[in-house]
Structure formats: C-alpha cells, structure tokens
Amino acid sequence: MFFDDPVLMSRLLTILTLSFHIFYATIGVGLPFMIIIFHWLGIKKNDLHYILMARRLAKGFVVTVAVGVVTGTAIGLQLALLWPNFMQLAGHIIALPLFMEVFAFFFEAIFLGIYLYTWDRFDNQKKHLLLLIPVAVGGALSAFFITVVNAFMNSPSGFELVNGELTNMNPLLAMLTVSMPTKVTHVLATAYMTVAFTLAAIAAFRLMKGSETSYYKKSLNVSMKIGFIFAIASAIIGDFSGKYLAEYQPEKLAAAEWHFETEERAPLILWGILGEDHEVKYGIEIPYALSILAHSDPNAEVIGLNEFPEEYQPPLIIHYFFDMMITIGMFMLALSFVFLVARWRNWSFVDKNGYRWLIVMGAPLSFLAIQAGWWMAEVGRQPWILRGIMTVDEAATTAAYVDVVFLGFVLLYLILGIGTIVVLRRMFRKRSIEEDLAYYSGGDERWA
Amino acid sequence: MGLELIGITVLWLFLFLYVIVGSIDYGAGVFNAHSILTNKQHILSKVIQRYLSPVWEVTNVFFVFFVVGIIGFFPDSAFYFGSILLIPASVSIILLALRGSYYAFESYGAKGHKGYAFMYGATGIFIPASLSVVLTISEGGFVSFENGVPVLDYTALLTSPLTWSIVVLSLVAVLYISSVFLTWYAHKTGDMKATALMRKYAIIWSVPLIVAAGGIIFELRNHNIDHFESIMQLWWMFAISFVLWALTLRLIWLKRHFGAAVWLMIFQFMFAFFGYGISHYPYLLYPHLTIYDGFTNEAMAISLIVVFILGMLLLLPSLYLLLRLFLFDKKYVKGKRE
Ligand code: HDD
Ligand code: HEM
Ligand code: HEM
C-alpha cells in the first residue's frame, strides 16, 4: 500500500506498540508501589487522607492496567508476527524469562482482581493492604523479566556459536548477561521515579486550581520525596549503564555522544547540531565528563565511532535521545531537591504557581525521558536485533500488508489513548475529593 | 513420555482452560448485548457483571500463557505461524484489545452505554471466529512455500467449507459453554428469572453444537484424510464426549444439579478437545511441522518444565483464593457484598 518494505514497517510497528505499551507498563510498575506507601501511611498515621489517596488511585489503576494488559498481549503476539526469524532463534535461548513473565502476570492479575473487589470485605484494613504487595511484586517482576530479554538482545550470552549454529545453550546464563544488572535496575528505578513525579504533578495541578488543600499537600510532599530518592538512584544507575556501554557496547555510547575519534580526556557534548565532517556546532561541552561517565577517570581513553565499520554504526540521532534523557533526569533531580530543601527551610516560593507549573511539567517530562531512554537503547543497537548475531533485516517478516496492519494499530492506539484520558477524567470529576472526604468521614466506618 | 509430549500436553491443557474460561466470558458478552437489544437487560446484567468483573484479566493470561509457551517449547512454530498469521492474528489482537479495554472503560467510567455493550457482544463473536482460523490452518492445505518462507493462501482458506464449519462450531460452543455455566451461576445467586433464561439458551444451543461438531469430522474426511482416520481410531473419546453431552442436557432439562451439569459439560469438551488434539499428533502444522522437528533444545525444555512446576505451586493457591472469594463465596455471589 503506502510502504511496501516489510522490514521498515515492522520496525515502525514495533516502535509504535512498545512506545505505547511502555506508558502503561511504567504505571503498572510504579503505581501499586505508591498505593502501598499511601495506604500504609494512612493506616500508620490513622489519616483518612492517605487511605483515600490509595483508594482513588486504585480505581484509576484499573483503567491503566486494562490497557497495559491488552497492549502487552499485542506485543507478545507481534514479536512472533513481525520478527518470526528472531523469535525462532530466541525461543531456543531466551524463552525462559518470557515464560516466567507469564507467571508474574498471572500473579499480578489474580491479586489485583482480589484487591479491587474487596475494599469492604476485610475487617482488618491491614490484611487488605497485604493483597497489594503481590500486585506490586508482580508488576516489578514483569518489568524485570522483559528487561532481562532486552538485556540479552544487547549482550547475548549463554550459548556457543559454532559455524553459525547455536550450541551448548544455558538458559540461566542467558538471563544473567553483563548488561542485565544495570538495565533492570535502571528501568525499575526510573519507573518508580516517573510515577512519583506524575502523582506530584497531579497534586500540584489540583492545588493551583484551589482544591482540598491539605489532602493534595500531603500527596505532593510524599510524592516529591519518593521521586527525589528514585531520581538519585536513576542517575547513579544511569552512570553505571554508561560504564557498561563503554566496556561492552562502545559503538552505542560513541554514537550517542557523537564521539568520533578515540581520545583521552574526552569531553561530554550535550545537544548541538552536527555539521559537515562530523564537527559539532552549538553544543554544550563539559570537559572530561565523557571519560568520567565511561570509566570514572577524567584521563581515560574513550573509543570513538570511527573505529567501527560503517555498516555497524548506530544512527546518530540517538544523541538527541540520550541528551533528552540526561537533561530531564538532571532537571527532575534539581527540581525535587530544591523542593525538599525549601520545605525543610520553610521557603514559600515552591508554593507559588510558577514553581508548581514546573512540577506539573515534570510528569510529561519524566515519561518523555523513559521513551527517549528506550529509543536510545534500541535504536542504538542498530543494525542488530541480537547484537553481533542477527540483524534487524534478517529477523523481520517477509509477509505482505504490514503497512495495513500498522494503520490498524495506529487507529487502535488512538482509541485506547483517548479512551484512557476520557475515562480517567470522568472518573475523578464525577466524584471530587471533597465529596469523597465528606462521604467517608461521616462517622461511617466504611473504609476501615 | 518424551519432553516434547510433556510440553504439548501442558500447552494443550492451558489452551483447553482458555477455551472454557474464554467461552464463558465471550458468551456472557453476547447474551448481555442480546438482552439489552431485547430489553431483558434487568434479568442478566447483574449476574454477568458480578462474575466477570474480577476475572477477565486472569482469562487473558491463559491466552498469553499459551502463546508464550508454544514459542518457548516449539520455537519453530514462531517461524511458521508468525509468518503466516500476520493478518488473522492482528485482527484477533485488535479485537481482544478493544474488548478488554472497553470492558474496563465501561465498568469504571461510562456505565450503561448501549453502544459499548453492543460492541462488547460483537467482539465475543468475532474473537472466537478469528482465533479458530488457526486450527483450520493447522489442518494443512492452505500454506505453500516461497523462497523457503511459508505463505498463506487466503482465497483457499476463505472458500473452504472446513474453515466455516470450524468457525460455526467455535461460535456455537462459546454460546453453549457460557449458557450452561451461567445457568448454574444464576441459580447460585438465587435469581430465578435469570436461571430460567440461561437454561433456555443452554437447551437451544445444545443441538446445533453436536450438529456442528459432527459436520467438522465429515469435512475433515474431504480435507485431511490422515487426520480423519486417526480421529476414527479414537472414536471412543468422541463417544464418551457425546454421552457426557447427553447427560448434561438431561440434567439441565430436568432442572436438577446445575453444578454437576457444568462439570459434565467441561468433561465433554475435554474429551473432544483432547481427542482432537491427540489425533492431530504429531503435527503442529500439517504436514510441514511436527512437535519433534520444531522442539527446543533439551536444556531449555527442562528449565521451562521446572519453571512451570514452580509457577503452578504459586498459582494454584492464588487461583483457589480468587475462586473462593468470588465464585464460591455465598454472600458475594448473591450480591450482598459489593
Ligand atoms: C525517567 C527516565 C530516565 C531518566 C531520568 C534517566 N534514564 Fe537512562 N534510561 C531510561 C530512563 C531514564 C530507560 C527508559 O529506563 C532506559 C532505556 C533502556 C534501559 O535499559 O533503560 C535508559 C537507558 C540508559 C542507558 C543505555 C543503557 C543501554 O543501552 O544498555 C544509559 C547509558 C543511561 N540510561 C544513562 C542515564 C544517565 C547517565 C542518566 C542521568 C540522569 C539517566 N540515564 C536518566
Ligand atoms: C523480546 C523483547 C524485544 C524485542 C524482540 C525487541 C525488538 C525490537 C526491534 C526489532 C525494534 C526495531 C529496531 C529499530 O527500529 O531500530 C525495537 C525497537 C524498540 N524497542 Fe525493542 N525489543 C524488545 C524489548 C524491548 C523492551 C522490553 C522495550 C521497552 C519498552 C523495548 C523498546 C523499544 C523501543 C522504544 C523501540 C523503538 C526504537 C526505534 O525507534 O527504533 N524493546 N525493538
Ligand atoms: C518486549 C516487550 C514487552 C512484552 C512482550 C510485554 C508483554 C506484556 C504482556 C503480554 C502483558 C499483559 C499481561 C497480562 O495479560 O496480564 C504485559 C503487561 C505488563 N507489562 Fe509488558 N511487555 C513488554 C514490555 C514491558 C516493559 C518494558 C515493562 C516495564 C518496564 C513492562 C511491564 C509490564 C507490566 C507491569 C504489565 C502488567 C500490566 C499493567 O500493570 O499495566 N512490559 N506486558
């Protein structure tokens, strides 16, 4: 139809589905964790506000889970439909974590079902809270296992390659690859960070609109604190990810940094425009920073992109993805740090609308950072689907009509995306927090 | 028993479980939509909602389990089926996605919109139909090879009587399974009107079920004589299935032991499903792919089986808890707890 090349269309469809799923997946990892915190605070402090936060968030969670589940199911099938050659190969080596992931889903789905429909069935509220722990663990495990698969694609191991044939498979070693520790932890930390900042953004927004102040203030303070903790964790682990890349996937780091010549004391270049002959204009240059990121040593040598044959060089656009992620990471770190200091010192500028707008911006920015991080990690693996073993071209389906299917999914995601927003808005509008508070505090022990 | 057989048995069992729980879910959606159209909504909606709300996500995981499992145990099937199923499977995914998300949207967001209920019911017809096409394809005769890559012949597929008889069987089975189950469930809730209505549906769909199933065996004789002959060798399994069907119908007819009727119905389908599966052995895709040449390496097979056993140790108690809280809890079922 409009694009006949099945490889290109398979790539576009994969990007589309994963990028859409990752929104919901991130929420699926981070939100149950935040609900646990609120619910626990509520029980400990005997504070209706926190209990209500947990309860209202849990209601919204159902909607995002539903879309997370159906888009996840779409990826699961699409991997085989779009990359049949890859899945045939991968099935032999890396099917184990995918299979484990299904059990994580099962676990999460069962307990989420129970948690949601049993708010009023336990006499002891703590027992009900316990039900949420398997949900949070299941969400984190889903992310864990799928990221293990992705780590394998970046640094395959656990088998031997003899004359182009895979032999001597070890499914466990295939899960424990060199890129796994940094990848898994970075993905988890950034998911928690993103959801915390998203809740902070909602609270800040409601505060500006003059909603129930003490409820949203509490929510804002807790969320910013947790966001700050995970922002630090993300940055530290991100630094380790950089060191991993320098050691095992130097071409990706070099492309992300527009670092062409191997050199010592390498500077880090942020943003900028690539001119002719690979010279960078208008960039922000931080001396020694790349050497530090890559090897923790300002004098260290960092391998440049020119060392690699042209057909194995990743697209240079990942520079922008990388910078987007780092800039946003630093910005959120600073934003939450200033907020916490200001709270501690009783400075009031953080309660002004100007600052609150920045916090509101934090939600879309954090999600953008997640997307940018994945784009950089996945596009930076090009041309490989399984680094060093199989390229994207070899893996893709040859079936016709991938473009038609692509259009179908664009439509589907449009419907799901708009549906999510409309339903969530309606849900929280229908019952404002003021109404909920009045309803639950009327001497009625419904929630306890 | 070889690892291949263990693998395919586990997968077939999970596919069977999905067929049962999925059918209940799909059929319920159809009945719900039908009752809204005929203004009998007040009779059914409550019963259906109470059962469906907590379990739809779990139903979906059975499906995901089968897909991931078959790629794990039989990686070559990813290559064969992945290459040919792009269009039919994408249609199924899109329908599944619309169904799952609109279920959530409608139950938690905009209640009672007729259009949603209607669409929800329609997906309950189209999803089983589109999924059942995979069974047809695996009978062989629709796939050819171009440059070593399998290609699906859509014209042959869509004009084959086998395709359509399998589609019809899948639809009738969905409605029958669902109505037998919901008869029992409505009876448990003490809702006489809903019980009577569901019982009527169960009886209505029972005869077309047997006709459609018989029709497929007949069609197979023209289409895949090998398969037909191995079905004939397993005639006793299908005979047992038939007897169980008659017993189910009898209980429903006599309005007795609706719970036992559900079990009989489940065993009826189990015999038929496994009879079909065993007679299909050893092919995954006739005649190109068998479970032996598509099998994974031994190390992976063993680790998958170990993980499966560990996973079940975790799952079975959790599933039991879910069923106890929602399916067997008297107060919840009767709607006294919301
Ligand atoms: C909120 C999101 C977010 C934020 C603020 C950051 N990251 Fe990140 N980053 C991700 C979200 C992310 C991610 C989406 O989770 C990625 C994509 C692939 C992966 O493993 O994690 C990722 C990948 C990723 C990689 C590539 C790993 C690979 O390809 O194997 C590196 C080198 C970094 N990050 C480094 C950093 C640094 C130095 C940060 C400094 C603050 C940083 N990240 C902040
Ligand atoms: C089994 C696991 C996976 C497979 C088979 C897979 C495969 C692929 C392929 C083939 C591409 C297209 C490459 C390209 O167009 O450059 C891609 C891109 C992408 N993948 Fe992965 N991937 C997997 C895991 C993940 C995971 C866990 C994520 C996290 C969300 C992810 C995120 C992305 C993103 C964001 C892109 C878009 C990159 C681009 O613009 O090309 N992938 N993936
Ligand atoms: C190749 C990439 C991926 C595949 C094949 C995949 C597959 C799936 C599937 C099949 C489901 C639905 C499970 C169900 O039926 O309950 C799902 C849901 C989920 N996925 Fe993904 N996924 C991928 C990427 C990711 C990533 C990168 C994350 C986390 C960072 C993630 C986290 C989750 C979570 C938490 C859920 C549970 C649903 C929810 O709570 O929203 N997935 N995924």
Short mmCIF file of N, CA and C in Angstrom, two decimals, chain A residues 309-416:
data_model
loop_
_atom_site.label_atom_id
_atom_site.label_comp_id
_atom_site.label_asym_id
_atom_site.label_seq_id
_atom_site.Cartn_x
_atom_site.Cartn_y
_atom_site.Cartn_z
N PRO A 309 33.29 -0.32 11.54
CA PRO A 309 32.90 -0.25 10.13
C PRO A 309 31.55 0.44 9.98
N GLU A 310 31.41 1.13 8.90
CA GLU A 310 30.25 2.00 8.75
C GLU A 310 28.93 1.26 8.89
N GLU A 311 28.88 0.00 8.37
CA GLU A 311 27.57 -0.66 8.40
C GLU A 311 27.17 -1.06 9.81
N TYR A 312 28.11 -0.99 10.76
CA TYR A 312 27.76 -1.34 12.14
C TYR A 312 27.61 -0.12 13.03
N GLN A 313 27.61 1.07 12.43
CA GLN A 313 27.47 2.26 13.27
C GLN A 313 25.99 2.56 13.50
N PRO A 314 25.62 2.75 14.73
CA PRO A 314 24.21 3.08 15.01
C PRO A 314 23.86 4.47 14.48
N PRO A 315 22.60 4.73 14.24
CA PRO A 315 22.17 6.05 13.74
C PRO A 315 22.56 7.15 14.72
N LEU A 316 22.98 8.29 14.18
CA LEU A 316 23.49 9.34 15.05
C LEU A 316 22.39 10.09 15.79
N ILE A 317 21.17 9.86 15.39
CA ILE A 317 20.07 10.57 16.04
C ILE A 317 19.96 10.23 17.52
N ILE A 318 20.51 9.09 17.93
CA ILE A 318 20.35 8.71 19.33
C ILE A 318 21.03 9.70 20.27
N HIS A 319 21.91 10.53 19.72
CA HIS A 319 22.49 11.59 20.54
C HIS A 319 21.40 12.43 21.21
N TYR A 320 20.40 12.78 20.42
CA TYR A 320 19.35 13.63 20.99
C TYR A 320 18.52 12.88 22.02
N PHE A 321 18.28 11.59 21.75
CA PHE A 321 17.53 10.80 22.73
C PHE A 321 18.28 10.75 24.06
N PHE A 322 19.58 10.51 23.92
CA PHE A 322 20.41 10.41 25.13
C PHE A 322 20.40 11.72 25.90
N ASP A 323 20.57 12.81 25.18
CA ASP A 323 20.61 14.12 25.85
C ASP A 323 19.26 14.46 26.49
N MET A 324 18.23 14.07 25.81
CA MET A 324 16.89 14.34 26.36
C MET A 324 16.76 13.66 27.71
N MET A 325 17.17 12.40 27.75
CA MET A 325 17.05 11.62 28.98
C MET A 325 17.89 12.25 30.09
N ILE A 326 19.14 12.57 29.77
CA ILE A 326 20.03 13.09 30.81
C ILE A 326 19.56 14.47 31.28
N THR A 327 19.19 15.32 30.33
CA THR A 327 18.76 16.66 30.72
C THR A 327 17.53 16.58 31.64
N ILE A 328 16.59 15.75 31.25
CA ILE A 328 15.38 15.63 32.07
C ILE A 328 15.72 15.03 33.43
N GLY A 329 16.59 14.02 33.44
CA GLY A 329 16.98 13.41 34.70
C GLY A 329 17.58 14.43 35.65
N MET A 330 18.49 15.26 35.13
CA MET A 330 19.14 16.27 35.98
C MET A 330 18.13 17.33 36.44
N PHE A 331 17.25 17.70 35.50
CA PHE A 331 16.25 18.71 35.84
C PHE A 331 15.34 18.22 36.96
N MET A 332 14.88 16.99 36.87
CA MET A 332 13.97 16.48 37.90
C MET A 332 14.68 16.32 39.24
N LEU A 333 15.93 15.93 39.15
CA LEU A 333 16.72 15.80 40.37
C LEU A 333 16.80 17.15 41.07
N ALA A 334 17.14 18.19 40.30
CA ALA A 334 17.27 19.52 40.87
C ALA A 334 15.92 20.02 41.40
N LEU A 335 14.88 19.79 40.59
CA LEU A 335 13.57 20.30 40.96
C LEU A 335 13.10 19.72 42.30
N SER A 336 13.28 18.41 42.45
CA SER A 336 12.79 17.80 43.69
C SER A 336 13.71 18.14 44.85
N PHE A 337 15.01 18.27 44.58
CA PHE A 337 15.94 18.64 45.65
C PHE A 337 15.59 20.02 46.19
N VAL A 338 15.43 20.98 45.30
CA VAL A 338 15.07 22.34 45.74
C VAL A 338 13.77 22.32 46.52
N PHE A 339 12.82 21.53 46.04
CA PHE A 339 11.53 21.45 46.72
C PHE A 339 11.71 20.96 48.16
N LEU A 340 12.50 19.92 48.33
CA LEU A 340 12.66 19.35 49.67
C LEU A 340 13.40 20.32 50.59
N VAL A 341 14.44 20.97 50.06
CA VAL A 341 15.16 21.94 50.87
C VAL A 341 14.21 23.06 51.28
N ALA A 342 13.42 23.50 50.33
CA ALA A 342 12.50 24.60 50.61
C ALA A 342 11.48 24.21 51.68
N ARG A 343 11.01 23.00 51.63
CA ARG A 343 10.09 22.54 52.66
C ARG A 343 10.75 22.55 54.03
N TRP A 344 11.98 22.09 54.04
CA TRP A 344 12.72 21.97 55.29
C TRP A 344 13.01 23.35 55.88
N ARG A 345 13.33 24.32 55.00
CA ARG A 345 13.66 25.67 55.44
C ARG A 345 12.45 26.59 55.47
N ASN A 346 11.31 26.04 55.15
CA ASN A 346 10.09 26.85 55.09
C ASN A 346 10.13 28.00 54.10
N TRP A 347 10.79 27.78 52.99
CA TRP A 347 10.72 28.80 51.94
C TRP A 347 9.41 28.63 51.21
N SER A 348 8.81 29.75 50.88
CA SER A 348 7.46 29.60 50.35
C SER A 348 7.40 29.66 48.83
N PHE A 349 8.54 29.93 48.15
CA PHE A 349 8.41 30.11 46.70
C PHE A 349 7.95 28.82 46.01
N VAL A 350 8.20 27.67 46.66
CA VAL A 350 7.76 26.44 45.99
C VAL A 350 6.25 26.30 46.03
N ASP A 351 5.56 27.11 46.81
CA ASP A 351 4.10 27.04 46.81
C ASP A 351 3.48 28.06 45.88
N LYS A 352 4.35 28.78 45.15
CA LYS A 352 3.84 29.73 44.18
C LYS A 352 3.53 29.02 42.87
N ASN A 353 2.65 29.63 42.10
CA ASN A 353 2.22 28.97 40.87
C ASN A 353 3.37 28.68 39.91
N GLY A 354 4.36 29.60 39.88
CA GLY A 354 5.47 29.39 38.97
C GLY A 354 6.13 28.04 39.22
N TYR A 355 6.45 27.76 40.46
CA TYR A 355 7.14 26.52 40.76
C TYR A 355 6.22 25.32 40.54
N ARG A 356 4.96 25.54 40.89
CA ARG A 356 4.02 24.42 40.71
C ARG A 356 3.90 24.04 39.24
N TRP A 357 3.97 25.03 38.37
CA TRP A 357 3.92 24.69 36.95
C TRP A 357 5.10 23.81 36.57
N LEU A 358 6.26 24.10 37.15
CA LEU A 358 7.43 23.25 36.85
C LEU A 358 7.17 21.82 37.28
N ILE A 359 6.55 21.68 38.47
CA ILE A 359 6.26 20.33 38.95
C ILE A 359 5.27 19.64 38.02
N VAL A 360 4.28 20.41 37.56
CA VAL A 360 3.32 19.82 36.63
C VAL A 360 4.02 19.34 35.37
N MET A 361 4.97 20.14 34.89
CA MET A 361 5.72 19.74 33.70
C MET A 361 6.50 18.46 33.92
N GLY A 362 6.82 18.18 35.18
CA GLY A 362 7.64 17.01 35.50
C GLY A 362 7.03 15.70 35.03
N ALA A 363 5.70 15.62 35.02
CA ALA A 363 5.09 14.35 34.64
C ALA A 363 5.34 14.02 33.16
N PRO A 364 4.92 14.91 32.24
CA PRO A 364 5.21 14.58 30.84
C PRO A 364 6.71 14.44 30.58
N LEU A 365 7.51 15.26 31.25
CA LEU A 365 8.95 15.17 31.00
C LEU A 365 9.49 13.80 31.41
N SER A 366 9.07 13.32 32.58
CA SER A 366 9.59 12.02 33.01
C SER A 366 9.21 10.92 32.03
N PHE A 367 7.96 10.97 31.57
CA PHE A 367 7.56 9.96 30.60
C PHE A 367 8.36 10.10 29.30
N LEU A 368 8.62 11.35 28.93
CA LEU A 368 9.43 11.56 27.73
C LEU A 368 10.82 10.95 27.93
N ALA A 369 11.37 11.10 29.15
CA ALA A 369 12.71 10.56 29.41
C ALA A 369 12.71 9.04 29.28
N ILE A 370 11.62 8.42 29.75
CA ILE A 370 11.55 6.96 29.61
C ILE A 370 11.55 6.57 28.14
N GLN A 371 10.71 7.26 27.37
CA GLN A 371 10.65 6.96 25.94
C GLN A 371 12.02 7.18 25.30
N ALA A 372 12.62 8.35 25.61
CA ALA A 372 13.90 8.68 24.99
C ALA A 372 14.95 7.64 25.35
N GLY A 373 14.93 7.20 26.61
CA GLY A 373 15.89 6.18 27.04
C GLY A 373 15.75 4.91 26.22
N TRP A 374 14.50 4.47 26.01
CA TRP A 374 14.32 3.25 25.23
C TRP A 374 14.68 3.48 23.77
N TRP A 375 14.33 4.63 23.22
CA TRP A 375 14.70 4.88 21.82
C TRP A 375 16.21 4.82 21.67
N MET A 376 16.88 5.45 22.63
CA MET A 376 18.34 5.46 22.54
C MET A 376 18.88 4.04 22.67
N ALA A 377 18.35 3.26 23.62
CA ALA A 377 18.88 1.92 23.82
C ALA A 377 18.59 1.02 22.63
N GLU A 378 17.39 1.14 22.05
CA GLU A 378 17.01 0.22 20.98
C GLU A 378 17.53 0.66 19.61
N VAL A 379 17.38 1.95 19.30
CA VAL A 379 17.92 2.41 18.02
C VAL A 379 19.44 2.31 18.05
N GLY A 380 20.01 2.50 19.24
CA GLY A 380 21.47 2.42 19.36
C GLY A 380 22.00 1.01 19.18
N ARG A 381 21.12 0.02 19.14
CA ARG A 381 21.56 -1.35 18.90
C ARG A 381 21.63 -1.65 17.41
N GLN A 382 21.10 -0.74 16.59
CA GLN A 382 21.09 -0.96 15.15
C GLN A 382 22.49 -1.22 14.64
N PRO A 383 22.67 -2.00 13.61
CA PRO A 383 21.65 -2.70 12.82
C PRO A 383 21.24 -4.04 13.43
N TRP A 384 21.67 -4.31 14.62
CA TRP A 384 21.43 -5.63 15.19
C TRP A 384 20.07 -5.71 15.88
N ILE A 385 19.47 -6.89 15.81
CA ILE A 385 18.37 -7.17 16.72
C ILE A 385 18.94 -7.98 17.88
N LEU A 386 19.90 -8.87 17.53
CA LEU A 386 20.62 -9.62 18.55
C LEU A 386 22.08 -9.29 18.29
N ARG A 387 22.65 -8.47 19.15
CA ARG A 387 23.92 -7.84 18.83
C ARG A 387 24.99 -8.86 18.44
N GLY A 388 25.53 -8.65 17.24
CA GLY A 388 26.61 -9.49 16.76
C GLY A 388 26.14 -10.78 16.12
N ILE A 389 24.85 -11.10 16.20
CA ILE A 389 24.40 -12.41 15.72
C ILE A 389 23.34 -12.30 14.63
N MET A 390 22.36 -11.46 14.82
CA MET A 390 21.30 -11.36 13.82
C MET A 390 20.93 -9.90 13.63
N THR A 391 20.78 -9.49 12.37
CA THR A 391 20.42 -8.10 12.15
C THR A 391 18.89 -7.99 12.03
N VAL A 392 18.44 -6.75 12.12
CA VAL A 392 17.01 -6.48 12.04
C VAL A 392 16.46 -6.94 10.69
N ASP A 393 17.26 -6.72 9.61
CA ASP A 393 16.81 -7.13 8.29
C ASP A 393 16.58 -8.63 8.20
N GLU A 394 17.49 -9.38 8.82
CA GLU A 394 17.36 -10.84 8.76
C GLU A 394 16.19 -11.34 9.59
N ALA A 395 15.84 -10.57 10.60
CA ALA A 395 14.85 -11.06 11.56
C ALA A 395 13.42 -10.82 11.10
N ALA A 396 13.24 -9.81 10.26
CA ALA A 396 11.87 -9.34 10.01
C ALA A 396 11.07 -10.30 9.15
N THR A 397 9.78 -10.19 9.26
CA THR A 397 8.88 -10.99 8.44
C THR A 397 8.98 -10.54 7.00
N THR A 398 8.58 -11.42 6.08
CA THR A 398 8.53 -11.02 4.68
C THR A 398 7.08 -10.90 4.22
N ALA A 399 6.16 -11.05 5.17
CA ALA A 399 4.75 -11.04 4.81
C ALA A 399 4.35 -9.70 4.20
N ALA A 400 3.35 -9.75 3.34
CA ALA A 400 2.84 -8.52 2.76
C ALA A 400 1.88 -7.87 3.74
N TYR A 401 1.51 -6.66 3.47
CA TYR A 401 0.46 -5.94 4.20
C TYR A 401 0.84 -5.54 5.62
N VAL A 402 2.14 -5.49 5.94
CA VAL A 402 2.48 -5.00 7.27
C VAL A 402 2.01 -3.56 7.42
N ASP A 403 2.01 -2.83 6.29
CA ASP A 403 1.60 -1.42 6.37
C ASP A 403 0.12 -1.29 6.72
N VAL A 404 -0.68 -2.20 6.19
CA VAL A 404 -2.11 -2.14 6.52
C VAL A 404 -2.32 -2.43 8.01
N VAL A 405 -1.59 -3.45 8.47
CA VAL A 405 -1.68 -3.79 9.89
C VAL A 405 -1.24 -2.61 10.74
N PHE A 406 -0.18 -1.95 10.28
CA PHE A 406 0.32 -0.78 11.01
C PHE A 406 -0.79 0.26 11.18
N LEU A 407 -1.49 0.54 10.07
CA LEU A 407 -2.58 1.52 10.16
C LEU A 407 -3.64 1.09 11.17
N GLY A 408 -3.95 -0.20 11.13
CA GLY A 408 -4.92 -0.71 12.09
C GLY A 408 -4.51 -0.44 13.52
N PHE A 409 -3.24 -0.64 13.80
CA PHE A 409 -2.81 -0.44 15.18
C PHE A 409 -2.73 1.05 15.54
N VAL A 410 -2.39 1.88 14.57
CA VAL A 410 -2.42 3.32 14.86
C VAL A 410 -3.82 3.70 15.34
N LEU A 411 -4.80 3.21 14.61
CA LEU A 411 -6.19 3.51 14.98
C LEU A 411 -6.52 2.97 16.37
N LEU A 412 -6.12 1.73 16.59
CA LEU A 412 -6.39 1.10 17.88
C LEU A 412 -5.80 1.93 19.03
N TYR A 413 -4.54 2.33 18.87
CA TYR A 413 -3.90 3.06 19.97
C TYR A 413 -4.52 4.44 20.16
N LEU A 414 -4.95 5.02 19.05
CA LEU A 414 -5.65 6.30 19.19
C LEU A 414 -6.90 6.12 20.06
N ILE A 415 -7.66 5.08 19.74
CA ILE A 415 -8.89 4.85 20.50
C ILE A 415 -8.55 4.58 21.97
N LEU A 416 -7.57 3.72 22.20
CA LEU A 416 -7.24 3.38 23.58
C LEU A 416 -6.70 4.59 24.34
#
